[in-house]
DNA sequence: GCGTGATGTCGAAGCGCTTCGACGGGCGAA
DNA sequence: TTCGCCCGTCGAAGCGCTTCGACATCACGC
């Protein structure tokens, strides 16, 4: 293994000079730097990560805690993770993957052993058990999702309430007067994941504001359940012309159910969804939707973390504004 | 931060004794060990990862390189990753997440800086550009998938050839005489990913062995393409009664296409697939399938790596036997 | 001509841990 | 009784890097 002393000798300088040339923490003459860089290339020098971490008390590694639970849309998690890794690399950091399963002990472990400099925690619940620990830890963290009490933490997510509102605005703008929200499975609300309730809140508030008749319907993430909800809606709310779906797996089945029940989309019924773009684009009738901007959330989370590592203070809450993409599933009220 | 000298002082022993008590590399009297463990608990001691890595030249971190490419079924990757993390933790290791995008430089970087002790590389192609590097690296690695020349490497994957065969055996056992394989998109074969060809080979060999009439049809991963293939099959091979699908996204669309064309599954047509169990179970007609055992592959990959790190030699090729689960989509020939 | 402040470089002291050689005491074999 | 050996423990020497203080050099203003 070639080490910093080898480079120093080869370049005719002291090890500390090499170190400073690499880190830029002290001025080094252009000429010396050139010589050092040439030596580094020639010898193929790579600083030892452990030694660096020990001496500088910075590992240049971020922890990413991913959820395992059922009901989480896996591609979104993956996209998020990839975006975190990519952005972290841009800041010369690597990413350690942890699973929810490891729980608080896992967080404590990687933080206390100085394996990581900072943490990103996905799928934060309203009353997440990890919150006290995250507040107490001596390393910065960023949470994806909003707990009920974000004081002292840094949180980021899509603004789900605004997303719910935006869907309603869009439908209202098209003249719809009777609308429904087909939501996530009941357990998601019980679990207090926050974002599901926020959609409901935004949906209801906007509907009220526009004087629309609205209703909310939790729904299991299975095609059969979608069919049932569709039937129920036709039965109980025959004047319905607008639907907002916040439940990835049933977007397509729900539309099909409506069509099999004789409603054309968007001819008789307009449908909008809050879901990843790939999903909205991949259905037979492309769906007007608000994207889950997982890549953007991931990148922003890393940027926030970098600022915190740099000693800057960042806002406690970062809400990404929803962006609605109009596709083929919505039309003016018939 | 509490360090090993603090523990040593508190327990009335020397730092090296604490170290040996922790690592078990030298005998320590039961009594002393007890005392040390008590001190560790009381002080909340956690060894510094960087210091440990520096002194022992073991970071206890594994690199996991995940693919990004389109056409890869994301949930499978995620499931695999989770399984790797879980198994690694069981061996007191952590997992660093790398993306394919980083390429050879990324591999070299984490290996040369001693950030990781070993590597797991997913989605290995037949003529993967990373192979020479992996062979040359001074740390062990395990590949998921088989290159054309696995000499000097350690590879593991589902035995896709046997999987193709098993599907045919199943259909043949049910009396089917005319069968077809609906495969992956053409570019997958061009890309030389190996596993797709292996399925074809197994399929064809088994069909020949049983004297069945067989054909192979690459297919894009889109519902429209599924429909086209279905029509083509009905037109060109009217006696067809058995189909093997190796293309996750179109399993369901293909079955639907057949049914819309007037064929009942499994009444008129038996369908088997090679796909994740969740997918096979989630369709309207649950599909008889051979699972992609991602969790098992991940766990086994880690175990192999641990053996290699322990100095043991492991087989170059590990092929996981296919397991066929009979569901509702196959029946005896009408 | 001299103090002053950058500028560029060096040497040495750690960072916290592992590991090697050494050593004292107890035990069985001779 | 003595020799040798194993067991349990200690001290010290690193592992490869960063960083702090020191120092020499040079340009500048007065």
XYZ file of C-alpha atoms (C1' of nucleotides) in Angstrom:
728
model
C 0.000 0.000 0.000
C 1.301 3.410 -0.945
C 0.943 5.964 1.808
C 1.268 9.651 2.285
C 4.912 9.417 3.317
C 5.707 7.677 0.051
C 4.111 10.491 -1.875
C 5.943 13.045 0.241
C 9.296 11.427 -0.358
C 8.637 11.071 -4.066
C 7.650 14.710 -4.362
C 10.428 15.923 -2.110
C 8.169 17.488 0.507
C 6.924 16.602 3.972
C 3.800 14.528 4.607
C 1.988 17.490 6.070
C 2.508 19.407 2.875
C 0.917 16.586 0.917
C -1.977 16.589 3.311
C -2.464 20.323 2.935
C -2.184 20.102 -0.809
C -4.958 17.529 -0.761
C -7.272 19.267 1.649
C -6.571 22.837 0.631
C -6.634 23.873 4.267
C -3.429 25.841 3.923
C -1.961 27.597 0.914
C 0.498 25.548 -1.125
C 2.479 27.025 -4.001
C 1.223 26.133 -7.414
C 4.505 24.515 -8.320
C 4.607 22.257 -5.259
C 1.021 21.253 -5.737
C 1.738 20.211 -9.308
C 4.636 18.100 -8.186
C 2.577 16.452 -5.462
C -0.276 15.726 -7.789
C 2.089 14.171 -10.278
C 3.535 11.948 -7.578
C 0.086 10.939 -6.424
C -0.882 9.927 -9.930
C 2.355 8.163 -10.575
C 2.252 6.154 -7.376
C -1.483 5.629 -7.432
C -1.896 6.961 -3.931
C -5.248 6.688 -2.120
C -5.599 7.983 1.424
C -6.628 5.308 3.878
C -10.222 5.960 4.906
C -9.799 4.691 8.441
C -6.678 6.689 9.123
C -8.320 9.768 7.752
C -11.409 9.244 9.859
C -9.336 8.725 12.952
C -7.186 11.793 12.504
C -9.871 14.148 11.284
C -12.863 12.702 13.114
C -14.760 12.768 9.863
C -15.593 9.548 8.110
C -17.210 11.126 5.079
C -19.955 8.580 5.292
C -23.673 9.219 5.647
C -26.139 6.736 7.080
C -29.361 6.134 5.205
C -32.121 4.334 7.075
C -34.668 2.786 4.725
C -38.090 1.443 5.666
C -39.042 -2.179 5.224
C -42.691 -2.090 6.045
C -45.408 -3.291 3.783
C -47.419 -0.547 2.148
C -44.380 1.447 1.178
C -43.962 1.812 -2.521
C -40.606 0.175 -3.132
C -39.522 1.933 -6.329
C -39.880 5.262 -4.575
C -37.540 4.138 -1.831
C -35.036 2.896 -4.351
C -35.146 6.053 -6.384
C -34.680 8.025 -3.244
C -31.709 5.950 -2.171
C -30.033 6.292 -5.533
C -30.506 10.016 -5.460
C -28.993 10.179 -1.988
C -25.973 8.181 -3.050
C -25.455 10.244 -6.181
C -25.729 13.541 -4.372
C -23.550 12.376 -1.514
C -20.839 11.367 -3.951
C -20.925 14.823 -5.415
C -19.927 16.016 -1.960
C -17.289 13.349 -1.612
C -19.315 11.277 0.797
C -20.405 7.659 0.782
C -23.611 6.119 2.028
C -24.077 3.362 4.559
C -27.324 1.469 4.225
C -29.296 0.667 7.352
C -32.686 -0.939 7.642
C -35.505 0.242 9.821
C -35.214 -3.101 11.520
C -32.040 -2.084 13.272
C -34.024 0.555 15.049
C -32.594 2.895 17.608
C -29.664 0.656 18.441
C -28.516 0.787 14.873
C -28.612 4.549 14.814
C -26.744 4.768 18.066
C -24.196 2.267 16.920
C -23.184 3.970 13.669
C -23.210 7.363 15.325
C -21.282 6.419 18.468
C -18.636 4.421 16.658
C -18.131 7.414 14.391
C -18.809 5.184 11.425
C -20.938 7.945 9.936
C -20.904 11.718 10.184
C -24.613 12.235 9.746
C -27.895 10.418 9.205
C -30.867 10.438 6.862
C -33.942 8.734 8.233
C -36.796 7.829 5.917
C -40.423 7.160 6.700
C -40.631 9.115 9.909
C -43.895 8.640 11.785
C -45.837 11.256 13.680
C -44.708 9.878 17.014
C -41.556 8.155 15.911
C -39.699 6.357 18.661
C -36.386 7.453 17.242
C -36.992 11.152 17.663
C -35.528 11.586 21.162
C -32.432 9.712 20.113
C -31.995 11.762 16.959
C -32.275 14.938 18.961
C -29.723 13.718 21.486
C -27.191 12.352 19.011
C -24.076 14.390 18.498
C -24.358 14.103 14.724
C -26.720 15.959 12.450
C -29.644 14.239 10.797
C -32.369 14.921 8.289
C -35.751 13.247 8.474
C -37.903 12.377 5.499
C -41.422 13.011 6.638
C -42.788 15.112 9.449
C -43.254 14.069 13.034
C -45.893 15.836 15.046
C -43.224 17.798 16.860
C -40.320 18.723 14.566
C -38.687 21.151 16.988
C -34.953 20.695 17.081
C -34.919 18.473 14.018
C -34.573 18.964 10.290
C -37.419 17.566 8.220
C -38.198 17.479 4.556
C -40.953 16.061 2.414
C -43.368 16.780 -0.360
C -45.988 19.220 0.878
C -48.751 16.639 0.959
C -51.365 19.047 2.189
C -50.665 21.367 -0.717
C -50.738 18.313 -2.961
C -54.210 17.427 -1.765
C -55.285 21.006 -2.298
C -53.747 21.183 -5.752
C -55.705 18.160 -6.917
C -58.919 19.743 -5.742
C -58.026 23.083 -7.318
C -57.443 21.329 -10.598
C -60.777 19.523 -10.467
C -62.600 22.642 -9.300
C -61.015 24.585 -12.117
C -62.502 22.073 -14.535
C -65.925 22.685 -13.079
C -66.335 19.574 -10.970
C -68.665 19.978 -7.982
C -68.807 16.543 -6.418
C -65.511 14.864 -5.652
C -64.044 12.056 -3.607
C -60.650 11.128 -2.210
C -59.740 7.464 -2.396
C -56.968 7.195 0.139
C -54.435 4.842 1.611
C -55.269 1.654 3.516
C -56.864 2.265 6.904
C -53.786 1.090 8.776
C -51.750 3.892 7.253
C -53.982 6.383 9.016
C -53.881 4.455 12.240
C -50.121 4.301 12.019
C -50.029 8.033 12.059
C -47.665 8.396 9.220
C -48.617 11.979 8.822
C -48.573 12.388 5.102
C -51.804 10.495 4.565
C -53.645 12.745 6.992
C -52.131 15.799 5.422
C -53.519 14.881 2.043
C -56.936 14.479 3.608
C -56.627 17.829 5.325
C -55.612 19.602 2.142
C -58.280 17.845 0.139
C -61.041 18.706 2.582
C -59.938 22.280 3.124
C -59.777 23.051 -0.564
C -63.090 21.341 -1.227
C -64.749 23.391 1.494
C -63.150 26.532 0.239
C -64.609 25.942 -3.192
C -67.933 24.821 -1.841
C -67.599 21.351 -3.312
C -69.285 18.255 -2.036
C -66.531 15.915 -0.942
C -65.939 12.599 0.770
C -62.963 10.524 1.871
C -62.558 6.772 1.447
C -59.614 4.797 2.787
C -58.929 1.776 0.620
C -56.822 -1.361 0.827
C -54.060 -1.641 -1.728
C -55.681 -4.467 -3.696
C -57.574 -4.494 -7.000
C -60.581 -6.062 -5.322
C -60.777 -3.261 -2.804
C -60.584 -0.731 -5.613
C -63.533 -2.359 -7.313
C -65.551 -2.224 -4.090
C -64.811 1.438 -3.538
C -65.791 2.210 -7.116
C -69.108 0.445 -6.691
C -69.735 2.134 -3.388
C -69.041 5.549 -4.867
C -71.421 4.999 -7.775
C -74.091 3.855 -5.404
C -73.737 6.489 -2.721
C -72.622 9.472 -4.727
C -74.129 9.179 -8.185
C -73.351 12.819 -8.994
C -69.634 12.217 -8.560
C -67.434 13.485 -11.404
C -64.014 13.937 -9.809
C -61.742 11.556 -7.927
C -58.390 12.008 -6.231
C -56.412 8.825 -5.584
C -53.698 8.633 -2.975
C -52.796 4.962 -3.050
C -50.232 3.832 -5.583
C -51.169 0.218 -6.235
C -54.821 0.876 -6.956
C -54.579 3.824 -9.335
C -54.903 1.619 -12.359
C -57.351 -0.935 -10.920
C -59.617 1.859 -9.743
C -59.810 3.434 -13.169
C -60.533 0.066 -14.701
C -63.213 -0.606 -12.173
C -64.908 2.668 -13.033
C -64.763 1.909 -16.720
C -66.166 -1.559 -16.220
C -68.981 0.040 -14.313
C -69.761 2.094 -17.355
C -67.996 5.355 -16.596
C -65.516 6.612 -19.125
C -62.357 8.369 -17.886
C -62.146 11.283 -18.387
C -65.440 11.481 -20.307
C -67.720 10.847 -17.351
C -65.222 10.932 -14.526
C -61.975 12.829 -13.995
C -59.259 11.122 -11.983
C -56.126 12.652 -10.492
C -53.552 10.880 -8.370
C -50.688 11.559 -6.013
C -48.118 9.021 -7.150
C -44.764 8.624 -8.881
C -44.631 9.893 -12.434
C -43.640 6.534 -13.888
C -46.826 5.089 -12.512
C -49.016 7.917 -13.768
C -47.451 7.659 -17.173
C -47.572 3.911 -17.429
C -51.294 3.383 -17.096
C -53.551 2.761 -20.067
C -55.104 6.164 -19.531
C -52.188 8.332 -18.397
C -53.214 9.949 -15.153
C -53.101 13.626 -14.270
C -50.975 13.500 -11.151
C -48.834 15.122 -8.558
C -45.467 13.452 -8.530
C -43.733 12.044 -5.495
C -40.431 13.813 -6.113
C -38.266 11.182 -4.491
C -35.105 12.135 -6.321
C -35.538 15.767 -5.393
C -36.254 14.920 -1.776
C -33.170 12.736 -1.599
C -30.897 15.308 -3.167
C -32.225 18.078 -0.970
C -31.865 15.966 2.141
C -28.192 15.470 1.375
C -27.671 19.145 0.653
C -29.240 20.043 3.969
C -27.044 17.559 5.744
C -23.950 18.983 4.094
C -24.856 22.437 5.246
C -25.337 21.190 8.763
C -22.000 19.410 8.651
C -20.521 22.671 7.513
C -21.845 24.335 10.616
C -24.656 26.248 8.977
C -28.112 26.273 10.430
C -30.926 25.110 8.196
C -34.689 25.457 8.436
C -36.473 22.874 10.544
C -39.060 22.253 7.883
C -38.575 22.019 4.141
C -41.762 21.421 2.203
C -41.365 20.703 -1.485
C -44.147 22.343 -3.484
C -46.370 19.901 -5.378
C -46.222 19.916 -9.147
C -49.272 18.774 -11.017
C -48.844 17.255 -14.439
C -51.954 17.248 -16.569
C -52.429 14.016 -18.462
C -55.320 12.248 -20.114
C -57.448 11.370 -17.103
C -58.995 14.732 -16.348
C -61.400 16.847 -18.410
C -64.001 19.549 -17.859
C -67.165 18.460 -16.131
C -69.524 16.825 -18.630
C -16.138 10.302 23.833
C -15.280 7.361 26.031
C -12.344 5.345 24.800
C -10.670 2.102 25.486
C -8.251 3.618 27.996
C -11.208 4.900 30.010
C -12.658 1.431 30.138
C -9.281 -0.013 31.054
C -8.809 2.420 33.920
C -12.323 1.879 35.169
C -11.905 -1.885 35.129
C -8.390 -1.777 36.554
C -6.727 -3.446 33.583
C -4.637 -2.370 30.619
C -6.103 -1.265 27.311
C -4.770 -4.308 25.549
C -6.634 -6.543 27.963
C -9.854 -4.734 27.116
C -9.127 -5.191 23.465
C -8.498 -8.902 23.886
C -11.601 -9.295 25.979
C -13.567 -7.734 23.172
C -12.014 -9.627 20.310
C -11.444 -12.921 22.058
C -8.101 -13.258 20.337
C -6.368 -14.169 23.564
C -7.698 -15.911 26.634
C -8.973 -13.629 29.379
C -10.079 -14.907 32.749
C -13.789 -15.098 33.260
C -13.585 -12.732 36.215
C -11.657 -10.044 34.347
C -13.960 -10.287 31.383
C -16.962 -9.749 33.618
C -15.393 -6.670 35.120
C -14.527 -5.258 31.733
C -17.984 -5.880 30.365
C -19.498 -4.151 33.343
C -17.262 -1.130 32.804
C -18.149 -1.035 29.127
C -21.836 -1.026 29.908
C -21.486 1.496 32.656
C -19.456 3.922 30.588
C -21.321 3.270 27.363
C -18.147 2.524 25.490
C -18.176 2.089 21.695
C -14.954 1.405 19.840
C -14.157 4.039 17.251
C -14.683 2.509 13.820
C -11.907 4.462 12.150
C -9.345 3.648 14.795
C -10.284 0.036 14.648
C -10.051 -0.031 10.883
C -6.676 1.633 10.964
C -5.167 -0.660 13.543
C -6.678 -3.898 12.329
C -6.921 -3.143 8.609
C -10.484 -4.376 8.693
C -13.314 -1.917 8.306
C -16.102 -4.442 8.765
C -17.919 -2.829 5.893
C -19.099 -4.488 2.692
C -19.733 -2.656 -0.545
C -22.930 -3.387 -2.417
C -23.134 -2.214 -6.018
C -26.712 -1.935 -7.234
C -27.840 -1.553 -10.834
C -29.724 1.484 -12.048
C -30.623 0.449 -15.533
C -34.098 0.370 -16.881
C -35.528 -3.090 -17.276
C -34.402 -4.200 -13.877
C -37.236 -5.065 -11.589
C -36.751 -2.634 -8.716
C -38.444 -4.508 -5.875
C -36.138 -7.424 -6.485
C -33.110 -5.191 -6.092
C -34.481 -3.705 -2.919
C -35.312 -7.054 -1.432
C -31.866 -8.224 -2.277
C -30.258 -5.200 -0.674
C -32.238 -5.609 2.509
C -31.277 -9.224 2.710
C -27.618 -8.320 2.259
C -27.765 -5.720 5.004
C -29.554 -8.042 7.391
C -27.172 -10.901 6.822
C -24.126 -8.649 7.003
C -25.273 -7.317 10.361
C -25.510 -10.836 11.614
C -21.793 -11.053 10.907
C -21.104 -7.709 12.497
C -20.625 -5.957 9.204
C -22.200 -2.890 7.650
C -23.048 -2.208 4.033
C -21.957 0.682 1.873
C -24.262 1.424 -1.026
C -22.742 2.116 -4.421
C -24.495 2.666 -7.701
C -23.547 1.085 -10.979
C -22.996 4.609 -12.185
C -19.794 4.922 -10.226
C -18.397 2.147 -12.333
C -14.900 0.818 -12.016
C -13.563 3.958 -10.385
C -16.013 3.567 -7.571
C -14.976 0.001 -6.960
C -11.341 0.928 -6.997
C -11.924 3.838 -4.690
C -13.687 1.995 -1.909
C -11.276 -0.898 -2.170
C -8.062 1.116 -2.311
C -9.003 3.469 0.487
C -9.796 0.411 2.598
C -13.270 1.773 3.125
C -14.637 -1.718 2.584
C -13.278 -5.190 3.159
C -15.153 -6.878 0.350
C -17.626 -6.273 -2.452
C -20.910 -7.595 -3.759
C -21.649 -6.689 -7.359
C -25.143 -7.097 -8.742
C -26.300 -7.414 -12.321
C -23.096 -8.774 -13.780
C -23.115 -8.990 -17.550
C -21.601 -11.705 -19.682
C -18.690 -9.499 -20.671
C -18.737 -7.110 -17.760
C -16.111 -4.404 -17.926
C -15.519 -4.657 -14.208
C -14.336 -8.243 -14.295
C -10.602 -7.617 -14.753
C -10.668 -5.095 -11.944
C -12.519 -7.421 -9.609
C -10.009 -10.134 -10.310
C -7.105 -7.786 -9.659
C -8.443 -6.166 -6.514
C -6.890 -7.227 -3.253
C -10.271 -7.703 -1.633
C -12.705 -10.539 -2.138
C -15.905 -10.103 -4.059
C -19.043 -11.992 -4.962
C -20.909 -11.422 -8.202
C -24.630 -11.772 -8.654
C -25.060 -13.227 -12.085
C -22.669 -15.119 -14.276
C -20.140 -13.659 -16.676
C -19.094 -15.760 -19.608
C -15.791 -16.503 -17.927
C -16.166 -16.880 -14.159
C -12.648 -18.261 -13.595
C -11.060 -16.682 -10.551
C -14.295 -15.124 -9.374
C -17.138 -16.108 -7.111
C -20.580 -16.006 -8.698
C -24.041 -16.805 -7.522
C -27.494 -16.664 -9.002
C -30.695 -18.544 -9.509
C -30.099 -21.429 -11.894
C -32.018 -19.833 -14.730
C -31.407 -22.680 -17.114
C -32.874 -25.117 -14.636
C -35.712 -22.654 -14.122
C -36.503 -22.698 -17.829
C -36.361 -26.447 -17.783
C -38.565 -26.742 -14.728
C -41.302 -24.695 -16.362
C -41.263 -26.979 -19.372
C -41.228 -30.088 -17.185
C -44.267 -28.808 -15.376
C -46.149 -28.135 -18.592
C -45.056 -31.406 -20.136
C -46.193 -33.224 -17.023
C -49.629 -31.723 -17.517
C -49.730 -33.102 -21.037
C -49.024 -29.958 -23.028
C -47.392 -30.559 -26.389
C -47.142 -27.132 -27.980
C -45.520 -24.417 -25.880
C -43.971 -20.978 -26.199
C -41.578 -18.837 -24.216
C -42.408 -15.159 -24.019
C -39.131 -13.628 -23.017
C -37.462 -10.398 -22.061
C -37.156 -7.351 -24.314
C -34.805 -7.863 -27.262
C -32.217 -5.479 -25.817
C -31.785 -7.740 -22.817
C -30.518 -10.468 -25.109
C -28.320 -8.066 -26.999
C -26.901 -6.796 -23.750
C -25.741 -10.276 -23.009
C -27.014 -10.366 -19.515
C -26.682 -14.090 -19.465
C -29.692 -15.080 -17.456
C -32.130 -14.392 -20.261
C -30.225 -16.648 -22.628
C -29.973 -19.309 -19.985
C -33.716 -19.454 -19.628
C -34.014 -19.877 -23.383
C -31.438 -22.629 -23.359
C -33.167 -24.511 -20.563
C -36.549 -24.025 -22.146
C -35.436 -25.258 -25.533
C -33.437 -28.178 -24.202
C -36.278 -29.451 -22.056
C -38.796 -28.996 -24.845
C -36.596 -30.955 -27.227
C -36.048 -33.640 -24.650
C -39.773 -34.103 -24.278
C -40.412 -33.847 -27.984
C -42.552 -30.742 -27.589
C -43.119 -28.154 -30.260
C -41.677 -24.923 -28.911
C -40.941 -21.332 -29.920
C -39.318 -18.309 -28.321
C -40.613 -14.727 -28.477
C -38.749 -11.752 -27.027
C -41.182 -9.073 -25.928
C -41.009 -5.467 -24.827
C -42.050 -4.763 -21.254
C -45.263 -2.970 -22.163
C -48.903 -4.061 -22.123
C -49.257 -3.217 -25.810
C -46.395 -5.487 -26.709
C -47.932 -8.262 -24.652
C -51.143 -7.932 -26.607
C -49.258 -8.140 -29.884
C -47.384 -11.261 -28.860
C -50.627 -12.870 -27.754
C -52.245 -12.163 -31.101
C -49.214 -13.381 -32.968
C -49.154 -16.620 -30.997
C -52.828 -17.321 -31.651
C -52.333 -16.650 -35.313
C -49.112 -18.566 -35.863
C -49.460 -21.355 -33.373
C -53.139 -22.132 -32.945
C -52.417 -25.440 -31.202
C -50.592 -23.672 -28.398
C -51.654 -24.673 -24.878
C -48.663 -23.771 -22.680
C -46.776 -20.522 -22.184
C -43.722 -19.646 -20.111
C -43.251 -15.933 -19.358
C -39.908 -14.496 -18.404
C -40.662 -10.794 -18.290
C -42.040 -9.388 -15.048
C -44.064 -6.397 -16.200
C -46.086 -8.256 -18.800
C -47.102 -11.326 -16.856
C -50.461 -9.858 -16.018
C -51.072 -7.976 -19.296
C -50.251 -11.081 -21.277
C -52.768 -13.197 -19.429
C -55.365 -10.513 -19.890
C -54.596 -10.285 -23.561
C -55.106 -14.011 -23.947
C -58.389 -13.877 -22.133
C -59.616 -10.989 -24.193
C -58.762 -13.032 -27.251
C -61.096 -15.706 -25.977
C -58.711 -18.089 -24.263
C -59.383 -18.906 -20.660
C -56.443 -19.389 -18.283
C -55.923 -22.127 -17.307
C -58.919 -23.659 -19.085
C -57.595 -23.276 -22.608
C -54.084 -22.112 -21.904
C -51.651 -22.803 -19.087
C -49.250 -20.044 -18.119
C -46.143 -20.251 -15.938
C -43.740 -17.449 -15.154
C -40.284 -16.822 -13.797
C -40.849 -13.857 -11.521
C -40.946 -12.746 -7.875
C -43.537 -14.495 -5.737
C -45.333 -11.280 -4.820
C -45.999 -10.662 -8.474
C -47.187 -14.188 -9.165
C -49.484 -14.041 -6.171
C -50.851 -10.613 -6.846
C -52.360 -11.179 -10.255
C -56.045 -11.800 -10.792
C -55.271 -15.371 -11.736
C -52.378 -16.317 -9.435
C -49.605 -17.614 -11.636
C -47.727 -20.861 -11.298
C -44.192 -19.586 -11.090
C -40.563 -20.029 -10.301
C -39.528 -17.431 -7.754
C -36.595 -15.089 -8.052
C -35.127 -15.879 -4.640
C -33.559 -12.479 -4.097
C -33.413 -12.733 -0.338
C -31.757 -16.107 -0.536
C -29.262 -14.908 -3.128
C -28.384 -11.902 -0.986
C -27.929 -13.895 2.171
C -25.846 -16.518 0.430
C -23.674 -13.892 -1.218
C -22.840 -12.450 2.180
C -22.115 -15.869 3.624
C -19.750 -16.608 0.768
C -18.005 -13.312 1.294
C -17.600 -13.974 4.990
C -16.015 -17.302 4.250
C -13.635 -15.669 1.825
C -12.758 -13.015 4.379
C -12.099 -15.834 6.789
C -9.562 -17.228 4.385
C -11.623 -20.176 3.207
C -11.949 -21.007 -0.452
C -15.440 -21.135 -1.863
C -16.826 -22.549 -5.096
C -16.624 -20.309 -8.130
C -20.212 -20.956 -9.066
C -23.197 -21.245 -6.801
C -26.451 -21.973 -8.598
C -29.590 -21.823 -6.525
C -32.051 -24.522 -7.556
C -35.364 -23.231 -8.916
C -38.494 -23.839 -6.908
C -41.763 -24.007 -8.736
C -44.930 -23.017 -6.935
C -48.117 -24.313 -8.505
C -50.892 -21.745 -8.537
C -54.069 -21.243 -10.492
C -52.713 -20.568 -13.960
C -51.788 -24.068 -15.033
C -53.964 -27.105 -15.621
C -53.861 -30.381 -17.600
C -54.115 -30.017 -21.345
C -57.750 -29.614 -22.360
C 16.764 49.689 7.195
C 13.481 47.489 10.080
C 9.296 45.899 11.812
C 4.983 43.546 10.043
C 2.226 40.349 7.940
C 1.382 37.126 4.498
C 2.891 32.971 2.422
C 4.704 28.325 2.111
C 6.684 24.525 4.409
C 8.179 21.390 8.110
C 8.278 18.494 12.394
C 5.991 16.392 15.863
C 2.204 15.189 18.413
C -1.612 12.896 18.506
C -6.398 10.389 16.816
C -8.101 5.384 19.411
C -7.293 0.995 18.529
C -4.785 -3.700 17.750
C -1.064 -6.681 18.253
C 3.461 -8.354 19.322
C 6.738 -9.653 22.508
C 7.529 -10.140 27.260
C 6.743 -11.585 31.836
C 5.128 -13.478 36.296
C 2.824 -17.193 38.452
C 0.905 -21.663 38.642
C 1.043 -26.409 37.264
C 2.480 -30.988 35.690
C 6.315 -33.790 34.414
C 10.808 -35.416 35.280
C 12.852 -29.811 43.679
C 13.441 -27.990 39.230
C 12.447 -27.205 34.473
C 9.388 -25.949 30.995
C 4.960 -24.553 29.546
C 0.631 -22.462 29.346
C -2.408 -18.901 30.998
C -3.506 -14.220 31.744
C -1.945 -9.740 31.573
C 0.876 -5.655 30.470
C 3.589 -2.117 27.889
C 4.871 -0.264 23.806
C 5.001 0.175 19.118
C 2.692 1.122 15.450
C -1.619 1.673 11.802
C -1.712 6.290 8.142
C -3.421 10.470 8.479
C -4.402 15.528 10.115
C -3.286 19.560 12.461
C -0.948 22.782 15.401
C 2.761 25.619 16.270
C 7.033 27.106 14.541
C 9.983 28.950 11.230
C 12.021 30.869 7.070
C 11.243 33.816 3.240
C 9.644 37.622 0.857
C 7.210 42.022 -0.085
C 5.617 46.037 1.714
C 5.179 50.589 4.052
C 7.277 53.852 6.829
